[in-house]
XYZ file of C-alpha atoms in Angstrom:
557
model
C 0.014 0.054 0.101
C 3.005 2.313 0.696
C 4.426 1.609 -2.753
C 0.971 2.613 -4.188
C 0.422 6.022 -1.983
C 4.071 7.262 -3.302
C 3.025 6.513 -7.094
C -0.229 8.550 -6.599
C 1.627 11.165 -4.545
C 4.493 11.021 -7.494
C 1.978 11.574 -10.348
C -0.711 13.283 -8.221
C 1.724 16.621 -7.782
C 2.643 17.347 -10.927
C -0.875 16.510 -12.332
C -2.586 19.083 -9.773
C -0.084 21.629 -10.637
C -0.525 21.348 -14.273
C -3.866 21.455 -13.909
C -4.307 24.352 -11.356
C -1.528 26.628 -13.804
C -3.335 25.659 -16.866
C -7.053 26.771 -15.536
C -5.469 30.180 -14.026
C -3.809 31.138 -17.376
C -7.173 30.005 -19.313
C -9.473 31.849 -16.457
C -10.035 34.973 -18.923
C -11.495 32.126 -21.576
C -13.354 30.563 -19.539
C -15.161 33.200 -17.805
C -15.858 34.740 -21.380
C -15.866 32.088 -23.625
C -13.769 33.979 -25.930
C -11.657 31.642 -28.153
C -8.070 32.758 -29.309
C -7.110 32.730 -32.903
C -3.018 33.211 -33.047
C -0.581 33.063 -35.936
C -0.790 29.314 -36.469
C -4.483 28.812 -35.323
C -6.237 28.266 -38.707
C -3.326 26.189 -39.984
C -3.623 23.872 -37.290
C -7.357 24.018 -36.918
C -8.206 23.272 -40.771
C -5.841 20.071 -40.797
C -7.294 18.817 -37.683
C -10.613 18.950 -38.851
C -9.764 17.082 -42.022
C -8.961 14.146 -39.877
C -11.798 14.545 -37.759
C -14.134 14.584 -40.752
C -12.330 11.331 -41.893
C -12.819 9.694 -38.443
C -16.527 10.861 -38.394
C -17.542 10.053 -42.036
C -15.126 6.479 -41.834
C -13.650 8.079 -45.163
C -10.179 7.872 -44.694
C -7.506 9.708 -47.071
C -4.356 9.545 -45.941
C -2.461 12.189 -48.142
C -5.381 13.913 -49.615
C -7.015 16.523 -47.803
C -10.635 16.505 -48.695
C -12.418 18.688 -45.495
C -9.585 20.697 -44.482
C -7.507 23.403 -46.254
C -10.140 24.646 -48.141
C -11.250 21.422 -49.707
C -8.587 21.481 -52.033
C -6.769 18.060 -52.169
C -3.901 19.628 -50.339
C -1.479 17.548 -48.835
C -0.384 18.643 -44.920
C -1.233 15.891 -42.164
C 0.871 13.338 -44.402
C 4.047 14.927 -43.347
C 3.119 17.011 -40.419
C 2.850 14.892 -37.326
C 0.448 12.327 -39.170
C -0.674 9.759 -36.085
C -0.937 12.828 -33.710
C -3.272 14.550 -36.356
C -5.690 11.958 -36.233
C -5.305 11.646 -32.571
C -6.477 15.318 -32.055
C -8.924 14.817 -34.909
C -10.654 12.311 -32.389
C -10.252 14.712 -29.598
C -12.119 17.557 -31.312
C -14.727 15.256 -32.110
C -15.478 14.311 -28.514
C -15.044 18.026 -27.471
C -17.746 19.377 -30.006
C -16.921 22.675 -30.616
C -13.732 24.559 -31.263
C -13.805 26.927 -28.213
C -13.787 23.420 -25.845
C -11.129 21.623 -27.986
C -9.084 24.726 -27.277
C -9.286 24.546 -23.730
C -9.100 20.720 -23.722
C -5.985 21.097 -25.811
C -4.107 23.543 -23.246
C -4.782 21.171 -20.243
C -3.488 18.260 -22.498
C -0.319 20.203 -23.109
C 0.365 21.324 -19.887
C -0.239 17.484 -17.936
C 2.100 16.277 -20.711
C 4.793 19.009 -20.031
C 4.229 19.178 -16.301
C 4.418 15.217 -15.937
C 7.479 15.296 -17.945
C 9.393 17.952 -16.199
C 8.633 16.677 -12.592
C 9.637 13.274 -13.596
C 13.108 14.215 -15.140
C 13.577 16.701 -12.121
C 12.890 13.836 -9.705
C 15.140 11.690 -11.601
C 18.087 13.847 -11.075
C 17.362 13.637 -7.348
C 15.628 16.538 -6.472
C 13.025 17.037 -3.439
C 9.271 17.068 -4.428
C 8.798 20.677 -3.469
C 11.764 21.552 -5.534
C 10.629 19.486 -8.387
C 7.280 21.005 -8.519
C 8.679 24.470 -8.410
C 10.663 23.789 -11.510
C 7.916 22.531 -13.079
C 6.019 25.235 -12.753
C 8.666 27.499 -13.845
C 9.015 25.482 -17.154
C 5.112 25.317 -17.677
C 4.917 29.182 -17.462
C 8.089 29.741 -19.623
C 8.530 29.933 -23.231
C 6.484 27.934 -25.655
C 4.221 25.787 -23.434
C 2.710 28.867 -22.276
C 3.034 30.688 -25.521
C 0.465 28.317 -26.950
C -2.312 29.420 -25.094
C -2.468 32.612 -27.445
C -0.274 31.473 -29.916
C -1.350 27.634 -31.067
C 2.195 27.448 -32.218
C 2.836 23.801 -32.600
C 6.267 23.813 -31.099
C 5.043 23.871 -27.887
C 4.398 20.141 -28.395
C 7.741 19.717 -29.526
C 8.789 21.515 -26.013
C 6.202 19.312 -23.678
C 7.882 16.257 -25.131
C 11.817 17.820 -24.435
C 11.961 16.765 -20.963
C 10.703 13.113 -21.903
C 14.053 13.483 -24.516
C 16.480 14.870 -21.689
C 15.396 11.979 -19.420
C 16.589 9.747 -22.391
C 19.631 12.011 -22.208
C 20.223 11.432 -18.552
C 20.532 7.750 -19.151
C 23.222 8.055 -21.672
C 25.105 10.381 -19.442
C 24.924 7.778 -17.046
C 25.620 4.810 -19.045
C 28.869 3.879 -17.422
C 26.984 3.728 -14.106
C 23.548 1.863 -15.701
C 22.960 0.802 -18.946
C 20.402 3.147 -21.022
C 17.195 1.467 -22.269
C 17.360 1.657 -25.901
C 13.362 0.743 -26.537
C 12.919 3.823 -24.567
C 14.698 5.865 -26.418
C 13.454 5.032 -29.344
C 10.006 5.455 -28.351
C 10.683 8.699 -27.183
C 12.005 9.688 -30.456
C 9.164 8.056 -32.424
C 6.662 9.978 -30.561
C 8.275 13.428 -30.980
C 8.531 12.565 -34.988
C 4.957 11.579 -34.719
C 3.640 14.819 -33.200
C 6.210 17.489 -34.578
C 8.895 16.318 -36.999
C 11.131 19.522 -36.530
C 11.360 18.824 -32.576
C 12.802 15.475 -33.818
C 15.784 17.602 -35.245
C 15.947 19.620 -31.937
C 15.674 16.640 -29.787
C 18.370 15.060 -31.608
C 20.856 17.930 -31.139
C 19.773 17.812 -27.220
C 20.970 14.460 -27.226
C 24.121 14.217 -29.074
C 26.179 15.845 -26.514
C 24.995 13.319 -23.814
C 25.534 10.392 -25.925
C 29.107 11.656 -26.704
C 29.721 11.881 -22.985
C 28.203 8.736 -22.281
C 30.287 7.144 -24.715
C 33.435 8.195 -23.482
C 32.766 7.546 -19.873
C 30.926 4.034 -20.252
C 32.997 0.811 -19.534
C 31.389 -1.134 -22.427
C 31.348 1.405 -25.904
C 30.460 -1.711 -28.241
C 27.225 -2.338 -26.016
C 26.542 1.097 -26.328
C 27.066 1.369 -29.791
C 24.730 -1.643 -30.483
C 22.201 -0.518 -28.573
C 22.252 3.292 -30.115
C 21.780 1.354 -33.701
C 18.919 -0.747 -32.140
C 16.882 2.276 -31.081
C 17.689 3.639 -34.535
C 16.332 0.488 -36.406
C 13.165 0.449 -33.830
C 12.527 4.768 -34.258
C 12.674 3.801 -38.269
C 10.198 1.396 -38.106
C 7.755 3.132 -35.770
C 8.147 6.421 -38.006
C 8.155 4.814 -41.630
C 4.846 6.565 -42.502
C 6.529 9.734 -42.053
C 9.646 9.438 -43.611
C 8.256 7.412 -46.238
C 5.649 10.130 -46.887
C 8.521 12.558 -47.548
C 9.951 9.936 -50.080
C 6.845 9.760 -51.881
C 6.376 13.712 -52.674
C 9.856 15.235 -52.634
C 11.591 13.684 -55.195
C 9.041 14.132 -57.714
C 7.191 17.383 -56.797
C 8.416 20.617 -56.065
C 7.188 21.533 -52.458
C 6.611 25.117 -51.466
C 8.495 25.838 -48.537
C 7.317 27.696 -44.901
C 6.714 31.152 -44.951
C 10.320 32.777 -44.624
C 11.185 34.927 -41.649
C 14.228 36.746 -40.428
C 16.309 34.884 -38.125
C 17.508 38.125 -36.891
C 14.277 39.162 -36.102
C 12.833 36.177 -34.277
C 15.617 35.306 -32.194
C 15.369 35.782 -28.189
C 15.732 39.243 -27.029
C 18.508 38.932 -24.683
C 19.825 42.105 -25.048
C 16.390 43.941 -24.783
C 14.245 41.517 -22.068
C 10.428 42.032 -22.383
C 7.615 42.053 -20.065
C 6.727 38.343 -20.225
C 9.047 34.903 -21.243
C 7.707 33.647 -24.328
C 8.421 33.906 -27.930
C 11.098 36.427 -28.593
C 10.969 37.785 -24.922
C 12.504 37.073 -21.640
C 11.644 38.655 -18.415
C 14.392 40.301 -16.155
C 13.777 38.149 -13.441
C 14.251 34.657 -15.381
C 17.630 36.156 -16.999
C 18.680 37.108 -13.248
C 17.951 33.446 -12.096
C 19.959 32.013 -15.419
C 22.525 34.603 -14.038
C 22.846 33.379 -10.739
C 22.916 29.633 -11.676
C 26.189 30.544 -13.847
C 27.794 32.229 -11.290
C 27.107 29.425 -8.776
C 28.989 26.699 -11.093
C 31.751 29.374 -12.101
C 32.704 29.650 -7.832
C 31.485 25.387 -7.647
C 32.513 23.794 -10.786
C 33.599 20.800 -9.116
C 30.144 20.474 -7.212
C 28.305 18.239 -9.811
C 29.742 16.986 -13.110
C 25.760 16.623 -14.455
C 24.795 20.003 -13.013
C 27.844 21.641 -15.380
C 27.057 19.709 -18.188
C 23.135 20.480 -17.814
C 24.097 24.506 -17.387
C 26.577 24.338 -20.038
C 24.452 22.687 -23.080
C 21.787 24.799 -21.807
C 23.717 28.016 -22.215
C 24.810 27.154 -25.533
C 21.341 26.635 -26.950
C 20.421 29.853 -24.969
C 23.013 31.583 -26.954
C 22.168 30.192 -30.097
C 18.534 30.963 -29.883
C 19.194 34.961 -28.955
C 19.929 37.906 -30.615
C 23.521 37.477 -29.231
C 24.500 34.636 -31.981
C 25.179 36.239 -35.361
C 22.011 35.504 -37.098
C 22.227 38.328 -39.716
C 25.529 36.431 -40.813
C 23.555 33.118 -41.252
C 20.631 34.774 -42.342
C 22.830 36.008 -45.537
C 24.913 32.659 -45.889
C 22.383 30.245 -45.828
C 18.985 31.673 -46.923
C 16.879 28.852 -46.575
C 17.195 28.303 -42.924
C 14.842 31.207 -42.876
C 11.990 29.035 -44.722
C 12.387 25.754 -42.765
C 13.512 26.307 -39.109
C 12.241 30.078 -39.365
C 12.561 30.789 -35.680
C 15.934 30.422 -33.623
C 14.045 30.898 -30.603
C 12.877 27.504 -31.137
C 15.901 26.650 -29.420
C 14.640 27.544 -25.980
C 12.624 24.573 -26.043
C 16.111 22.802 -25.341
C 17.850 25.608 -23.509
C 14.849 26.269 -21.029
C 14.722 22.627 -19.364
C 18.321 22.104 -19.413
C 18.916 25.239 -17.208
C 16.184 24.679 -15.073
C 17.371 21.122 -14.253
C 20.382 22.484 -13.543
C 19.064 25.320 -11.218
C 16.966 22.760 -9.356
C 20.129 20.603 -8.705
C 22.062 23.810 -7.677
C 19.343 24.643 -5.196
C 19.717 20.477 -3.819
C 23.158 21.195 -3.244
C 22.734 24.286 -1.501
C 20.226 22.655 0.745
C 22.527 19.722 1.904
C 24.775 22.122 2.093
C 23.629 24.704 4.660
C 21.057 24.977 7.120
C 17.143 24.514 6.747
C 16.676 28.466 6.573
C 18.615 28.869 3.388
C 16.580 25.985 1.569
C 13.621 27.618 2.701
C 14.743 31.215 0.845
C 15.885 29.704 -2.111
C 12.407 27.742 -2.420
C 10.476 31.097 -1.986
C 13.107 32.544 -4.177
C 11.972 30.387 -7.006
C 8.177 30.561 -5.912
C 8.561 34.521 -6.400
C 10.072 33.994 -9.831
C 6.990 31.634 -10.906
C 4.490 34.198 -9.509
C 6.290 37.146 -11.747
C 6.026 35.039 -14.667
C 2.524 34.057 -13.914
C 1.331 37.384 -13.512
C 3.119 38.317 -17.120
C 1.637 35.355 -18.690
C -1.770 35.953 -17.375
C -1.557 39.671 -18.551
C -0.890 38.369 -21.782
C -4.071 35.935 -22.020
C -6.464 39.005 -20.679
C -5.265 41.116 -23.225
C -5.539 38.665 -25.988
C -8.916 37.688 -24.772
C -9.904 41.571 -24.303
C -9.073 41.722 -28.581
C -10.804 38.744 -29.226
C -13.937 40.349 -27.528
C -14.336 42.737 -30.249
C -14.638 39.812 -32.931
C -18.737 38.463 -32.052
C -18.809 36.496 -35.359
C -15.793 34.664 -34.482
C -17.070 33.893 -30.815
C -20.061 32.173 -32.390
C -18.133 30.209 -34.816
C -15.962 29.344 -31.746
C -18.808 28.116 -29.696
C -20.847 26.760 -32.637
C -21.163 22.651 -32.708
C -20.953 22.846 -36.433
C -17.373 22.662 -36.617
C -17.454 23.801 -40.406
C -18.636 27.220 -39.441
C -15.285 28.268 -38.364
C -13.141 26.770 -41.031
C -15.200 28.168 -43.794
C -14.653 31.676 -42.555
C -11.034 31.607 -41.784
C -9.199 29.851 -44.179
C -5.360 28.833 -44.324
C -3.062 30.601 -46.311
C 0.001 28.750 -45.292
C 2.070 28.029 -48.155
C 3.649 24.815 -46.891
C 3.698 21.913 -49.297
C 2.270 23.011 -52.204
C 3.649 21.877 -55.857
C 5.041 24.528 -57.331
C 6.072 24.768 -60.974
C 8.103 27.107 -61.109
C 10.397 28.406 -57.860
C 8.647 30.891 -56.096
C 9.349 32.752 -52.843
C 6.912 31.540 -49.802
C 5.406 35.085 -49.739
C 4.289 35.217 -53.127
C 2.491 31.776 -52.939
C 1.270 33.081 -49.594
C -0.561 35.539 -51.995
C -1.615 33.368 -54.643
C -3.558 30.879 -52.385
C -5.905 33.578 -51.053
C -6.384 34.962 -54.717
C -7.039 31.535 -56.414
C -7.448 28.718 -53.716
C -9.560 30.332 -51.664
C -11.312 31.714 -54.480
C -13.881 28.349 -54.889
C -17.182 29.669 -53.706
C -19.027 28.565 -57.454
C -17.769 25.063 -57.266
C -19.879 22.111 -55.366
C -17.848 19.953 -53.349
C -18.541 16.254 -52.490
C -16.249 13.814 -50.324
C -16.738 10.309 -52.266
C -15.802 7.030 -51.195
C -12.370 5.952 -50.974
C -11.279 9.366 -50.316
C -12.083 10.853 -53.698
C -12.956 14.593 -54.044
C -15.652 15.466 -56.558
C -16.211 18.966 -57.692
C -19.097 20.062 -59.713
C -19.754 23.488 -61.653
C -21.664 25.343 -64.170
C -19.151 26.704 -66.918
C -19.169 29.552 -69.641
C -15.832 28.967 -70.704
C -13.677 26.188 -72.019
C -10.321 26.760 -70.116
C -10.822 26.719 -66.112
C -8.723 26.607 -63.651
C -10.034 24.364 -60.433
C -9.387 25.183 -56.846
C -7.810 22.065 -56.073
C -3.975 20.891 -55.808
C -2.450 18.739 -57.934
C 0.508 16.592 -57.053
C 2.332 14.072 -59.739
C 0.602 11.396 -57.848
C -2.578 12.645 -57.865
C -5.022 11.657 -60.579
C -7.982 13.738 -62.202
C -10.877 12.395 -64.182
C -13.208 15.440 -66.039
C -16.284 14.566 -67.387
C -15.717 10.990 -67.105
C -12.364 11.098 -69.001
C -8.688 10.957 -67.166
C -7.105 13.789 -67.813
C -3.208 15.029 -67.376
C -3.443 18.798 -66.994
C -1.054 21.888 -66.939
C -0.711 23.366 -63.989
C -0.590 27.145 -62.747
C 2.325 28.109 -60.595
C 0.681 26.920 -57.242
C -0.190 23.423 -58.633
C -3.917 24.236 -59.482
C -5.107 22.043 -62.898
C -6.087 24.113 -65.711
C -8.770 21.724 -67.427
C -10.785 21.781 -70.607
C -14.496 22.031 -69.571
C -17.764 21.898 -71.365
C -20.298 24.483 -71.493
C -22.958 24.186 -68.898
C -22.658 21.360 -66.026
C -19.234 20.026 -65.669
C -17.660 17.465 -62.951
C -14.155 16.531 -61.736
C -12.975 13.805 -59.446
C -9.480 14.210 -57.716
C -7.776 11.410 -56.234
C -4.362 10.548 -54.919
C -2.533 7.204 -56.199
C -1.044 5.874 -53.049
C 2.294 4.004 -54.207
C 2.214 0.506 -52.779
C 5.634 0.342 -51.093
C 4.376 3.429 -49.185
C 1.155 1.373 -48.183
C 3.520 -1.134 -47.031
C 5.736 1.120 -44.661
C 2.380 2.772 -43.215
C 1.161 -0.965 -42.197
C 4.839 -1.576 -40.945
C 4.563 1.770 -38.620
C 1.278 0.872 -37.293
C 2.083 -2.517 -36.798
C 5.274 -1.862 -34.802
C 2.991 0.510 -32.599
C 0.643 -2.082 -32.006
C 3.085 -4.786 -31.101
C 5.129 -2.328 -28.676
C 1.803 -0.986 -27.049
C 1.084 -5.454 -26.516
C 4.409 -5.541 -25.133
C 4.164 -2.556 -22.751
C 1.240 -4.243 -21.435
C 2.575 -7.515 -20.734
C 5.013 -6.051 -19.046
C 3.241 -3.415 -17.009
C 0.969 -6.353 -15.799
C 3.950 -8.552 -15.061
C 5.048 -5.465 -12.782
C 1.726 -5.192 -11.228
C 1.501 -8.966 -10.190
C 4.851 -8.628 -8.464
């Protein structure tokens, strides 16, 4: 019974803390029922609406999106967190409205983040109190709290980073206890199924841990073998993700995401802001990080793990900030602006690393000095959390006050008909369109609103097997259809298969007849990809069965 009580406490503390913080930050929304539309909201809502409708209608189309993205047949989910998109699509159906869904997502994000940060804090020997405070600081700082007002999907990568760092600590300590390669591969595969770019960040975060572990372990061969096993298993679990890239990118000129200047989207360490999210950081957090650095400079022999975490954390903080020469990088490597976009993304690695280091420092000082010092240090951390909480809450109030002015959108958020919001808020993101010529993403963005989203005169219907049917009355013979045509797409116009020419953003130009016309768009999925998709699904199913078997075995003991 004592063991069960311990488990309840270990999970109950971070769960209650996460729910409490999420509730406080959402209070302005909960009291007013105002949904927030951030920079990425329409893009993600549109793609998740697509998976929700696929589940609802039992009419699945893995590549071609027939419900979301303007019902144009665009491809997004197949290469943007595919399995997670279906999971959230199911949650959307349960929620019943966009407002409920937005609220539920915040709770889900904070619970995942809070549990992860608390348990990795406990893993490095923090007390429950210190681990809880460090977890609160993590939830209130950076992309996790930024999700509330922006719906930036990088927040989900940030939420999973504590789990990644937990695997990193196992790699670091491989000389003492060999790491679990299955856990490592599962963690990385989950990150890839949620947010692919975060997989790159997670890999960058783990490399230093692996190098240190490889140097210090007594059995280097075993470590190499198990790393290769982890890579193979992760490859099987993510076969659907990298397989989709192999389907599309070799045969289509895929449009890049919107480009942003790295120099303008880096963390502003030179000019601190009123909150600690996106490109801003509060002075009180900078002061806390400065104290951590000062402590380690004076006590560099205190803890190898603390030094390691702090050094790596400051390296990523430096790279994420305006101190790094991003103007030079932008000129030398312009594609960085398109695909990585925001240097402040590196804070998803820097913040948890540095906060773990701060927690270890607090524990060292508590052991070294008396009880009063421990209380003082915990109070200091709590005050930092309260300062950041106040700033985050103020931002939520500001966003809700701005949202109150749009009564039409409030009605759309609370309407059980999910399509009302999607119809009135079209996603204009240029990602993954099949271009016929090289174009800047900002130019693609303009064409989307001008051409693709201007399809009101077409009647759309989703047929069985994931086909999309368009019907329209035509007065001219040359018609540019408001759908997207990839090399693997199949288009049948008035009963005849055609190989159309496409405009610059992949919209097919067809010969129509005067009067009633019908076009049917489908996507021919290669057999080899279908095999990869089943391999991925089967791998997850077998892994879940294995996990349940192990869990039952542990419970019986």
